[in-house]
Short mmCIF file of C-alpha atoms in Angstrom, two decimals:
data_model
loop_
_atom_site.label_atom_id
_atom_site.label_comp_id
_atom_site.label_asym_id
_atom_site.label_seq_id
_atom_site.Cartn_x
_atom_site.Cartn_y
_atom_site.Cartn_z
CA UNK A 1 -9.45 -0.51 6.36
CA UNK A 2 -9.84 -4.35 6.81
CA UNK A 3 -8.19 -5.25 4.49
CA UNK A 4 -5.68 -2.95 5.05
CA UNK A 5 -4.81 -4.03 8.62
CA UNK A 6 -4.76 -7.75 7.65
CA UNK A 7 -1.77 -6.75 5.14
CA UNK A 8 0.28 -5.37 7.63
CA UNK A 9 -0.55 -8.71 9.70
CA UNK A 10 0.34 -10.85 6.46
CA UNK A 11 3.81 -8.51 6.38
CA UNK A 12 4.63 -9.50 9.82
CA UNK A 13 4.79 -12.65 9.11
CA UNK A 14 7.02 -12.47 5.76
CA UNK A 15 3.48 -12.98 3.48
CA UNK A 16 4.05 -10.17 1.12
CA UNK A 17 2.15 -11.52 -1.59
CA UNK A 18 -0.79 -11.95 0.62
CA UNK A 19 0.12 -8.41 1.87
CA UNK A 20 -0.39 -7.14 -1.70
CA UNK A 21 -3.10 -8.51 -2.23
CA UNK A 22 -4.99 -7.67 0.93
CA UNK A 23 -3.43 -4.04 0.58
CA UNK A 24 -4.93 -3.84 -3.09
CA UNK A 25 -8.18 -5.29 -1.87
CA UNK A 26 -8.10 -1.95 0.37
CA UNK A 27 -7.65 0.22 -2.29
CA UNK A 28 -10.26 -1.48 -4.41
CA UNK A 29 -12.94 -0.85 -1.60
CA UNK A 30 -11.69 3.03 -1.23
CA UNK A 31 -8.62 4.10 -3.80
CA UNK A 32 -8.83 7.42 -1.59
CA UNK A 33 -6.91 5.61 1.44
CA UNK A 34 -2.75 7.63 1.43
CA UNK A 35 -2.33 4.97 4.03
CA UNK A 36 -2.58 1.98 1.80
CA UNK A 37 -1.16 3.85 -1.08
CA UNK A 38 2.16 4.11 1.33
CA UNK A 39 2.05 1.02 2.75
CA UNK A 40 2.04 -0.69 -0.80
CA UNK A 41 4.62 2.01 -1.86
CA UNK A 42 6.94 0.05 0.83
CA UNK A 43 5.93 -3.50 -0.06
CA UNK A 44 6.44 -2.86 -3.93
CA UNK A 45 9.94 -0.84 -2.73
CA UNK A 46 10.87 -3.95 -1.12
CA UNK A 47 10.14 -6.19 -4.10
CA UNK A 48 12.30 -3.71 -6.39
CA UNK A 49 8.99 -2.95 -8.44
CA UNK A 50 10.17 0.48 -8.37
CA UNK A 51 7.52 1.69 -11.19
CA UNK A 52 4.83 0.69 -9.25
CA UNK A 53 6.37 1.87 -5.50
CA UNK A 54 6.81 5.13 -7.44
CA UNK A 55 2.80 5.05 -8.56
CA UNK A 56 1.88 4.85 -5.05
CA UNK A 57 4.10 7.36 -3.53
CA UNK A 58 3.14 10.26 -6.28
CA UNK A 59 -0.95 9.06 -5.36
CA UNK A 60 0.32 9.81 -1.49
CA UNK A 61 1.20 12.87 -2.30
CA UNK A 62 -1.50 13.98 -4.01
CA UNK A 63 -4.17 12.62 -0.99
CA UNK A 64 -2.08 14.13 1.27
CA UNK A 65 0.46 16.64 0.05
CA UNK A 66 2.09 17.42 3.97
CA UNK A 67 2.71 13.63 3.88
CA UNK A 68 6.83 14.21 4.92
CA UNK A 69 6.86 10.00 5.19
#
């Protein structure tokens, strides 16, 4: 969750390679987090690494199938 909250900090400031990383970090420590799965959905969206975006979305879904976002 650490690690998660300092991405979105790195974000804010246009770091989104440092947000990656930090957001990966997350998922490393506890792949179970939907949060971080959607948040790096977004980043990798945003880089137009669609395949990957697309790997983190479906995981979403499947931690938390009423996820509408």
């Amino acid at each position: 969750v650490v690690h998660l909250r300092l991405a979105k900090e790195y974000l804010k400031t246009g770091l989104v390679s440092e947000a990656v990383v930090q957001a990966e970090t997350s998922l490393e420590k506890d792949p179970q987090q939907a949060d971080a799965h959607l948040f790096l959905g977004g980043l990798y969206s945003g880089m137009r690494s669609f395949d990957k975006a697309l790997k983190h979305y479906e995981k979403v879904l499947v931690l938390d199938p009423s996820n509408q976002d």
